[in-house]
Structure formats: structure tokens, C-alpha cells
PDB file of C-alpha atoms (C1' of nucleotides) in Angstrom:
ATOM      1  CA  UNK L 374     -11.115  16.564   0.507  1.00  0.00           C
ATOM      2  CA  UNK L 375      -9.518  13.735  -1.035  1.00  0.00           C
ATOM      3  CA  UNK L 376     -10.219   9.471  -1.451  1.00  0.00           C
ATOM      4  CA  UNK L 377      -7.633   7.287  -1.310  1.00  0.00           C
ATOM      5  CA  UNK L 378      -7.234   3.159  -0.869  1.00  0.00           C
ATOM      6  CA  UNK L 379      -4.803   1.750   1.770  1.00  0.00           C
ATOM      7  CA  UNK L 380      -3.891  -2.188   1.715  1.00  0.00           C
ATOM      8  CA  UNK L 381      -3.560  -4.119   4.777  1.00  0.00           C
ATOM      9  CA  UNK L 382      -3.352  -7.462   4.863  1.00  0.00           C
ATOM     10  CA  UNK L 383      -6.130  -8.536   7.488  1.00  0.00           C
ATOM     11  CA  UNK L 384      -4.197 -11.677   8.861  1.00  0.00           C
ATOM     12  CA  UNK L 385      -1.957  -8.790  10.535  1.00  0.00           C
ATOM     13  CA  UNK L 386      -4.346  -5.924  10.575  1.00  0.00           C
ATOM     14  CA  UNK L 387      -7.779  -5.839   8.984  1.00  0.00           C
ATOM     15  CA  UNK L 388     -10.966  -3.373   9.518  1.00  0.00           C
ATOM     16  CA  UNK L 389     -11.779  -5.222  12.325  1.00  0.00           C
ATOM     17  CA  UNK L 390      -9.090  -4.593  14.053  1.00  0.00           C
ATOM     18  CA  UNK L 391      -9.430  -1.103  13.259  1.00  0.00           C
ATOM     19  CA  UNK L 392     -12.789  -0.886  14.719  1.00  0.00           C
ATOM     20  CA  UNK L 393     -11.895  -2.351  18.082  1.00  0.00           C
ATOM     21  CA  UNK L 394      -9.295  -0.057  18.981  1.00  0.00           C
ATOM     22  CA  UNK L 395      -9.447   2.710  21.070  1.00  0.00           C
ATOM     23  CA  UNK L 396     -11.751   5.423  19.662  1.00  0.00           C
ATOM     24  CA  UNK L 397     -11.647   2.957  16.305  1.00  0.00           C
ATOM     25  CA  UNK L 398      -8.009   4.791  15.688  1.00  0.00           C
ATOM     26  CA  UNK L 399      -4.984   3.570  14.801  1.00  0.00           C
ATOM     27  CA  UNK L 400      -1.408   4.667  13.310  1.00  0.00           C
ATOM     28  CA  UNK L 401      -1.525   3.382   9.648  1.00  0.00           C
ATOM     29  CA  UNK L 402       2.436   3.120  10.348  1.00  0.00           C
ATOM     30  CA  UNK L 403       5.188   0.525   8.230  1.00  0.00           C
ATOM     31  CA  UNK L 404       4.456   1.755   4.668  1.00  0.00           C
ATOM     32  CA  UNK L 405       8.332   1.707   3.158  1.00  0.00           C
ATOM     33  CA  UNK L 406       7.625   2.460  -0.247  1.00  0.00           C
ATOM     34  CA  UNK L 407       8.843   6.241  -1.526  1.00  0.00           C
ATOM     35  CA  UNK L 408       5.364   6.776  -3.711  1.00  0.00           C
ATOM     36  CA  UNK L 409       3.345   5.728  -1.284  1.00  0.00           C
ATOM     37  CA  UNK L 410       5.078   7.647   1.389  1.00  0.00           C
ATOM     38  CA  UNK L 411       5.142  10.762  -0.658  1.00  0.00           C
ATOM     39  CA  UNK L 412       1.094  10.460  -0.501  1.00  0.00           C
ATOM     40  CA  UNK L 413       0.771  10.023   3.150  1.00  0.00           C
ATOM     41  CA  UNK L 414       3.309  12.595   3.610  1.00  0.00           C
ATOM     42  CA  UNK L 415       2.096  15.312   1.397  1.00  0.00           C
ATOM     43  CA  UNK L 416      -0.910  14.705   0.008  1.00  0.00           C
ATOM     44  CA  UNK L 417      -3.111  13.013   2.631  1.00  0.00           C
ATOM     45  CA  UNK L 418      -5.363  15.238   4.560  1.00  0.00           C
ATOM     46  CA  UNK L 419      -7.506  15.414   7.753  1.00  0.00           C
ATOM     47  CA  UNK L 420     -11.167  14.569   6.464  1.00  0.00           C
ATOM     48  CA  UNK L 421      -9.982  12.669   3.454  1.00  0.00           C
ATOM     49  CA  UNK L 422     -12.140   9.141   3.293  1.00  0.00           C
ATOM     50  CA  UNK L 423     -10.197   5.816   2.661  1.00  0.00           C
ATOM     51  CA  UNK L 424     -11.325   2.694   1.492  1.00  0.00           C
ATOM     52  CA  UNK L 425      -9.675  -0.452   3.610  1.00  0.00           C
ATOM     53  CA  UNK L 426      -8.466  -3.182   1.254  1.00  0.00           C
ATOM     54  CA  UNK L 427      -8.128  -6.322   2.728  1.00  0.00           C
ATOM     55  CA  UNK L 428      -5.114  -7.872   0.316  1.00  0.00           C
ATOM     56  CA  UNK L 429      -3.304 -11.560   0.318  1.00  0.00           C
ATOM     57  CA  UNK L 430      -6.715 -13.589   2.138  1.00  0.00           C
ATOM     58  CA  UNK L 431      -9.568 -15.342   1.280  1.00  0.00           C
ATOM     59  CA  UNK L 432     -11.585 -12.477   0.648  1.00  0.00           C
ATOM     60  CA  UNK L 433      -9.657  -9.868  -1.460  1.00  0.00           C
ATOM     61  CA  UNK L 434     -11.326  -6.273  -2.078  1.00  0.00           C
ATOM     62  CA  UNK L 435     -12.417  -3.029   0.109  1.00  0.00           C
ATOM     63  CA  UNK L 436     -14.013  -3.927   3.059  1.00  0.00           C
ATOM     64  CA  UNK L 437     -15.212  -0.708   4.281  1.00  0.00           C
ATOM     65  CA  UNK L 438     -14.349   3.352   4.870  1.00  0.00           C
ATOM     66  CA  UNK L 439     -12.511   4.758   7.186  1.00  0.00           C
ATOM     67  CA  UNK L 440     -11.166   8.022   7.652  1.00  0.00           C
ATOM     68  CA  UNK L 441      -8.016  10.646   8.193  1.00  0.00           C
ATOM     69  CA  UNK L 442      -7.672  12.054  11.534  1.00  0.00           C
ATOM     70  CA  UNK L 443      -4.414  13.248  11.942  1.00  0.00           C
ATOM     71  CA  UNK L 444      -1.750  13.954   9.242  1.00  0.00           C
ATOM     72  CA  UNK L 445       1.602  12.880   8.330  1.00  0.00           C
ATOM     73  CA  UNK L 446       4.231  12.542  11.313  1.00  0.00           C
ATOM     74  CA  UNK L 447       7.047  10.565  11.886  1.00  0.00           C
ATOM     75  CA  UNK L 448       6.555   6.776  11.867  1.00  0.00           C
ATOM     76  CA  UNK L 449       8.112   5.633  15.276  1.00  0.00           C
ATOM     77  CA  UNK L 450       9.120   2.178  13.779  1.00  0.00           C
ATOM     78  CA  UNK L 451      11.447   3.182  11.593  1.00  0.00           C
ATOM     79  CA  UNK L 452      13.645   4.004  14.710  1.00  0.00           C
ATOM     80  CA  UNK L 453      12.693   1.101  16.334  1.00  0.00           C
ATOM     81  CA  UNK L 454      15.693  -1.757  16.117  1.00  0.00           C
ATOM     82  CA  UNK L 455      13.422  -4.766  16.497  1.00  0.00           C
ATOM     83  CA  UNK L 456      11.089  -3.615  14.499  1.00  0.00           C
ATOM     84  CA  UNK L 457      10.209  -5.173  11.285  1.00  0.00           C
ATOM     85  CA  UNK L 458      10.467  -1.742  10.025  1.00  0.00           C
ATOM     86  CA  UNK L 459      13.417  -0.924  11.282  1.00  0.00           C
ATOM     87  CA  UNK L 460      15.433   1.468   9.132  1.00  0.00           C
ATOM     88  CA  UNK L 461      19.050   2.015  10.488  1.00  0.00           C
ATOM     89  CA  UNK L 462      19.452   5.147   7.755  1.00  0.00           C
ATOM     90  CA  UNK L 463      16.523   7.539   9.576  1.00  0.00           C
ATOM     91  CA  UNK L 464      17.202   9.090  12.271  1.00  0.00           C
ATOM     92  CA  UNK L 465      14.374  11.398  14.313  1.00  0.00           C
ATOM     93  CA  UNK L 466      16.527  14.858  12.945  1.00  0.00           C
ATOM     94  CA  UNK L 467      15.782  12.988   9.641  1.00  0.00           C
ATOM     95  CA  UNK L 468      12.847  10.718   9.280  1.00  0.00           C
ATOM     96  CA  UNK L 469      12.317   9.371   6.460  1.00  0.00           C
ATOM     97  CA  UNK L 470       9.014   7.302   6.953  1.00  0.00           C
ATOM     98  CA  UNK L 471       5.538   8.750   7.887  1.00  0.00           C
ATOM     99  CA  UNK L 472       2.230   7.701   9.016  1.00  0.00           C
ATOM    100  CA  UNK L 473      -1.184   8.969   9.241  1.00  0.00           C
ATOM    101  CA  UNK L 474      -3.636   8.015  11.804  1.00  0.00           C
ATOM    102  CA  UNK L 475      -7.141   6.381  10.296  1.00  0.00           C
ATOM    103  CA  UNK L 476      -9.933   5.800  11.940  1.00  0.00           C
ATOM    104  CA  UNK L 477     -13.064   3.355  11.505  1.00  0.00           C
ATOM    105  CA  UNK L 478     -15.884   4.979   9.604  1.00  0.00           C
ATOM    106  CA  UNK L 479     -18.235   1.691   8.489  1.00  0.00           C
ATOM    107  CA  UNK L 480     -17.348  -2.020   7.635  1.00  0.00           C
ATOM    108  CA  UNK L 481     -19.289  -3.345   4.340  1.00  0.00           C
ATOM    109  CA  UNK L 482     -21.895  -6.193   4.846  1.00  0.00           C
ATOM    110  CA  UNK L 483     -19.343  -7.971   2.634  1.00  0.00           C
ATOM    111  CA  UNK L 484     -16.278  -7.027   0.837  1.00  0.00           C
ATOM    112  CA  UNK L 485     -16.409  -5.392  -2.579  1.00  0.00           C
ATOM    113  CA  UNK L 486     -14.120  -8.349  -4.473  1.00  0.00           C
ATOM    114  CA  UNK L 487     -11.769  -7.331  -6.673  1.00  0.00           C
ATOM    115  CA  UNK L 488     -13.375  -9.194  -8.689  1.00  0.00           C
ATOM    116  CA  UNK L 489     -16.466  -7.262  -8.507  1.00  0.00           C
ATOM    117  CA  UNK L 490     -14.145  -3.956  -8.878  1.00  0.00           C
ATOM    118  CA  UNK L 491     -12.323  -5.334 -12.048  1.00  0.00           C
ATOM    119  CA  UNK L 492     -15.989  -6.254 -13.657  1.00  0.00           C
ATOM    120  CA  UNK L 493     -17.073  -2.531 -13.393  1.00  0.00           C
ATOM    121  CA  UNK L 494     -16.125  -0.796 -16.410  1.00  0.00           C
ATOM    122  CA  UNK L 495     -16.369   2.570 -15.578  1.00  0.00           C
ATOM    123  CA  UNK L 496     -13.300   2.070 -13.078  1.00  0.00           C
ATOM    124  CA  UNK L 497     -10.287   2.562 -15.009  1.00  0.00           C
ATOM    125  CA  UNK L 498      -8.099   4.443 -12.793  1.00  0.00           C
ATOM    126  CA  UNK L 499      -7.761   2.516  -9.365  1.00  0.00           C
ATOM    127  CA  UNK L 500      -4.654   1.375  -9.362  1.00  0.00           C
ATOM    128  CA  UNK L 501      -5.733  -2.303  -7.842  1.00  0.00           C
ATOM    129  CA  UNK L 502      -7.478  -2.679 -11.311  1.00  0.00           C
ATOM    130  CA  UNK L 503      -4.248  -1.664 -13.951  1.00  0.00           C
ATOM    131  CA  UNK L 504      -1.897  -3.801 -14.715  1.00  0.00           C
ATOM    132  CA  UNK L 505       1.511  -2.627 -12.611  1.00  0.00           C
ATOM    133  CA  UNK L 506       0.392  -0.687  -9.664  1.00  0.00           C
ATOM    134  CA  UNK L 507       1.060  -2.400  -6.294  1.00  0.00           C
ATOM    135  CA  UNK L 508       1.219   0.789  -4.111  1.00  0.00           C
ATOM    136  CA  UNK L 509      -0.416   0.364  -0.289  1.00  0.00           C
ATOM    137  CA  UNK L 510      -1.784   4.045  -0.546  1.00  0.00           C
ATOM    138  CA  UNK L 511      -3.297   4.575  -3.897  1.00  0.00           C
ATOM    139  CA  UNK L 512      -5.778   7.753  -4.771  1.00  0.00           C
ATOM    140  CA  UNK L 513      -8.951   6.951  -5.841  1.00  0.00           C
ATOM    141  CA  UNK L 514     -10.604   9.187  -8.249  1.00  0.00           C
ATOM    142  CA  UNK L 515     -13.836  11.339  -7.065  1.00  0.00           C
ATOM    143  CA  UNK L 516     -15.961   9.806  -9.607  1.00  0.00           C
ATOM    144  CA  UNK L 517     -14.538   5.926  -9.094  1.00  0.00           C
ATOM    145  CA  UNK L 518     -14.851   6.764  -5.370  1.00  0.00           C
ATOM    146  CA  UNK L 519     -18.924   7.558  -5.419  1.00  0.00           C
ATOM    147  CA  UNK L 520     -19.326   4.054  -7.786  1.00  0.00           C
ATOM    148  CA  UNK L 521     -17.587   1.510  -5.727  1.00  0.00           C
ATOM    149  CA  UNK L 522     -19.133   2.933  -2.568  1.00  0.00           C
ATOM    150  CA  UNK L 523     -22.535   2.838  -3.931  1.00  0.00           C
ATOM    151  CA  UNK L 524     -21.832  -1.250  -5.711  1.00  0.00           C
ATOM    152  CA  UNK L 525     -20.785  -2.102  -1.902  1.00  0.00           C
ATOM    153  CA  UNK L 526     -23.441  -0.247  -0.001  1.00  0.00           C
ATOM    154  CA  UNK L 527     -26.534   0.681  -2.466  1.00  0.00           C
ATOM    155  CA  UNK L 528     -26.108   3.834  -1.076  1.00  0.00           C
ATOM    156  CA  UNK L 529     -25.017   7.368  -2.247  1.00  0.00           C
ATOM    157  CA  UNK L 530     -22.004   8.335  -0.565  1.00  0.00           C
ATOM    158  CA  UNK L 531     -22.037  11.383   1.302  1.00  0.00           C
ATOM    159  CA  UNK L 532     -19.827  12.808   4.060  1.00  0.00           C
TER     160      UNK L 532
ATOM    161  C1'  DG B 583       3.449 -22.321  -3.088  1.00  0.00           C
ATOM    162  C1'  DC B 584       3.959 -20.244  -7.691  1.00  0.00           C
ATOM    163  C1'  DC B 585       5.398 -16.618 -10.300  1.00  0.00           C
ATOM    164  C1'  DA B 586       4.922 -12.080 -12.665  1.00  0.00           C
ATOM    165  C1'  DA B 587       5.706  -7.477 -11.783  1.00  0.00           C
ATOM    166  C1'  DC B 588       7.854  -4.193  -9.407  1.00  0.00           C
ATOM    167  C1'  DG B 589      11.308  -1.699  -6.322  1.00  0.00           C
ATOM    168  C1'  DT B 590      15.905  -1.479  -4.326  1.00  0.00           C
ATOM    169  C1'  DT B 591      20.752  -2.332  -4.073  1.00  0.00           C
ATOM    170  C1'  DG B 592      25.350  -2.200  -5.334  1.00  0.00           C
ATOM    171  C1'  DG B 593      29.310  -3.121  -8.508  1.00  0.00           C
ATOM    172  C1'  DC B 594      31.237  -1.055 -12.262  1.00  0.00           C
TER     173       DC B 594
ATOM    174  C1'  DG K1034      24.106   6.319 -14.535  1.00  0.00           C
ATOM    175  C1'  DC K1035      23.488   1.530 -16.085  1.00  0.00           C
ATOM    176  C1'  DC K1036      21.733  -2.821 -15.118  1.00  0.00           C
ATOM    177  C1'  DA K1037      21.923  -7.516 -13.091  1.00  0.00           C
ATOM    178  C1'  DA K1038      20.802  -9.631  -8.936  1.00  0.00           C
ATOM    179  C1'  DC K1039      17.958  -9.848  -5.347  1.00  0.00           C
ATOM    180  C1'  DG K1040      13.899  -9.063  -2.324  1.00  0.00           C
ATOM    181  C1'  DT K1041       8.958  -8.082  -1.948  1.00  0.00           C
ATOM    182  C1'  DT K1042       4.168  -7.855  -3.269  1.00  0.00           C
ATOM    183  C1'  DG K1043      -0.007  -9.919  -4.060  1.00  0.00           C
ATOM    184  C1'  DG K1044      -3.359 -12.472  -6.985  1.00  0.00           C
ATOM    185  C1'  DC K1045      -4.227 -16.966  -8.009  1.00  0.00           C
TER     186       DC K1045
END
DNA sequence: GCCAACGTTGGC
DNA sequence: GCCAACGTTGGC
């Protein structure tokens, strides 16, 4: 079992959103960036937990937890000509974008800022913290994982 | 809206 | 394979 971070921007799709859908699921579909899609693709299981960052708003940070229900398969968009991502070089024999589906697990009584998040020494390796690393799915260490869940909740995590 | 930091594209 | 130009991301 693995953590991870996903970006959304919540004017287009935030954790409320995600919590109103049917069964609280949802595609997490239109990532077009090579690293990132080498994570969903290969490296992000069922039963992995995922923070939901709310990026480009008022409030900027993780939200809340959600988590992996079914693994990589194609991501229909990218075959889709009037969608925004559209990409006329895959082709279903050869996709070349994939999605997970994610699924509501808890919304935070109020987002863990990234300011918050940068003021915590201990975290070091999330990416939304070093300098350079603008990646919509990012892994988050075990150890980083357990401290930003319990500065947003005052709770242990535990699954 | 600004702009720094990336990623991608395409000519050579 | 280099690298300049261009597009995008995302905090502020």
C-alpha cells in the first residue's frame, strides 16, 4: 500500500465534487504529463490512499483523503476529438494516457495550506514543498504521509 | 495578471 | 541529439 498526492484544481473539480458523485467515485482522467502518467500507470494500486490538493484557488493545500479503487486503464479522452484532452497520436490499439478511478474517503474541516505544509520541517520530500516539482500525481512518503494527516485531522492515521 | 520553472516541439 | 521557442503550471 502506497500514498500519493493528486492536484485538481477545485474551480473544475474539487473534493466536493468528488463526494457527490455516484458512490463518491470518479475517473481521475486528463493527466498528460509522462511522469505522472508513468505513476498512475504502474505504480498506483487498489487500496493506495491519496491526498486531494486543491491547486490555483483561494485556498491552496490538501483538502482531504480519498482513495484507489480501480487501477490504471485507458483514459477515454484522449480519443475523444472535442475533448480538451484530445490526443490525435493515441489510438485505443495504443493508448498512451491512463486513469485511475478515486474515490471519496473524508474531506478536512479545513484545508491543510501549503503554507502550513511548507512550515513543517520534517516534510522534505513532497514534491509541492521542493523547489521544481509540479507533477499532478506525486508520492508521498510513509512517514510525511502519517504527519500531514495527523496536522489536518489531530488524528493518527490508520486504514 | 505576473512570471518563474518546467515540459514539449521541431528545425537543424 | 542539441537547444531555442513556445506552451503550461501554479503560487502569489
Amino acid at each position: 500500500m502506497a500514498f500519493w498526492l493528486f492536484k485538481s484544481e477545485p474551480d473544475a473539480f474539487g473534493i466536493d465534487d468528488l463526494a457527490s458523485r455516484p458512490n463518491k467515485t470518479e475517473p481521475w482522467d486528463g493527466v498528460r504529463n509522462y511522469q505522472a502518467r508513468n505513476f498512475l500507470r504502474d505504480k498506483v494500486k487498489k487500496g493506495d490512499f491519496v491526498f486531494f490538493y486543491h491547486s490555483s484557488c483561494k485556498d491552496v493545500g490538501i483538502a482531504g483523503v480519498a482513495t484507489i479503487v480501480r487501477e490504471a486503464y485507458p483514459d477515454e479522452s484522449q480519443f475523444e476529438p472535442e475533448s480538451r484532452y484530445y490526443d490525435p497520436k493515441a489510438t485505443p490499439e495504443a493508448p498512451r494516457w491512463f486513469c485511475v478511478d478515486v474515490q471519496f474517503v473524508e474531506k478536512f474541516d479545513q484545508v491543510l495550506s501549503l503554507q502550513a505544509i511548507k512550515a513543517m520541517s520534517e516534510i522534505t520530500q513532497l514534491g509541492v514543498v521542493k523547489k521544481g516539482q509540479r507533477l499532478s500525481v506525486m508520492p508521498v512518503e510513509t512517514d510525511e504521509w502519517q504527519l500531514l494527516y495527523k496536522s489536518a485531522t489531530g488524528i493518527d492515521f490508520s486504514s
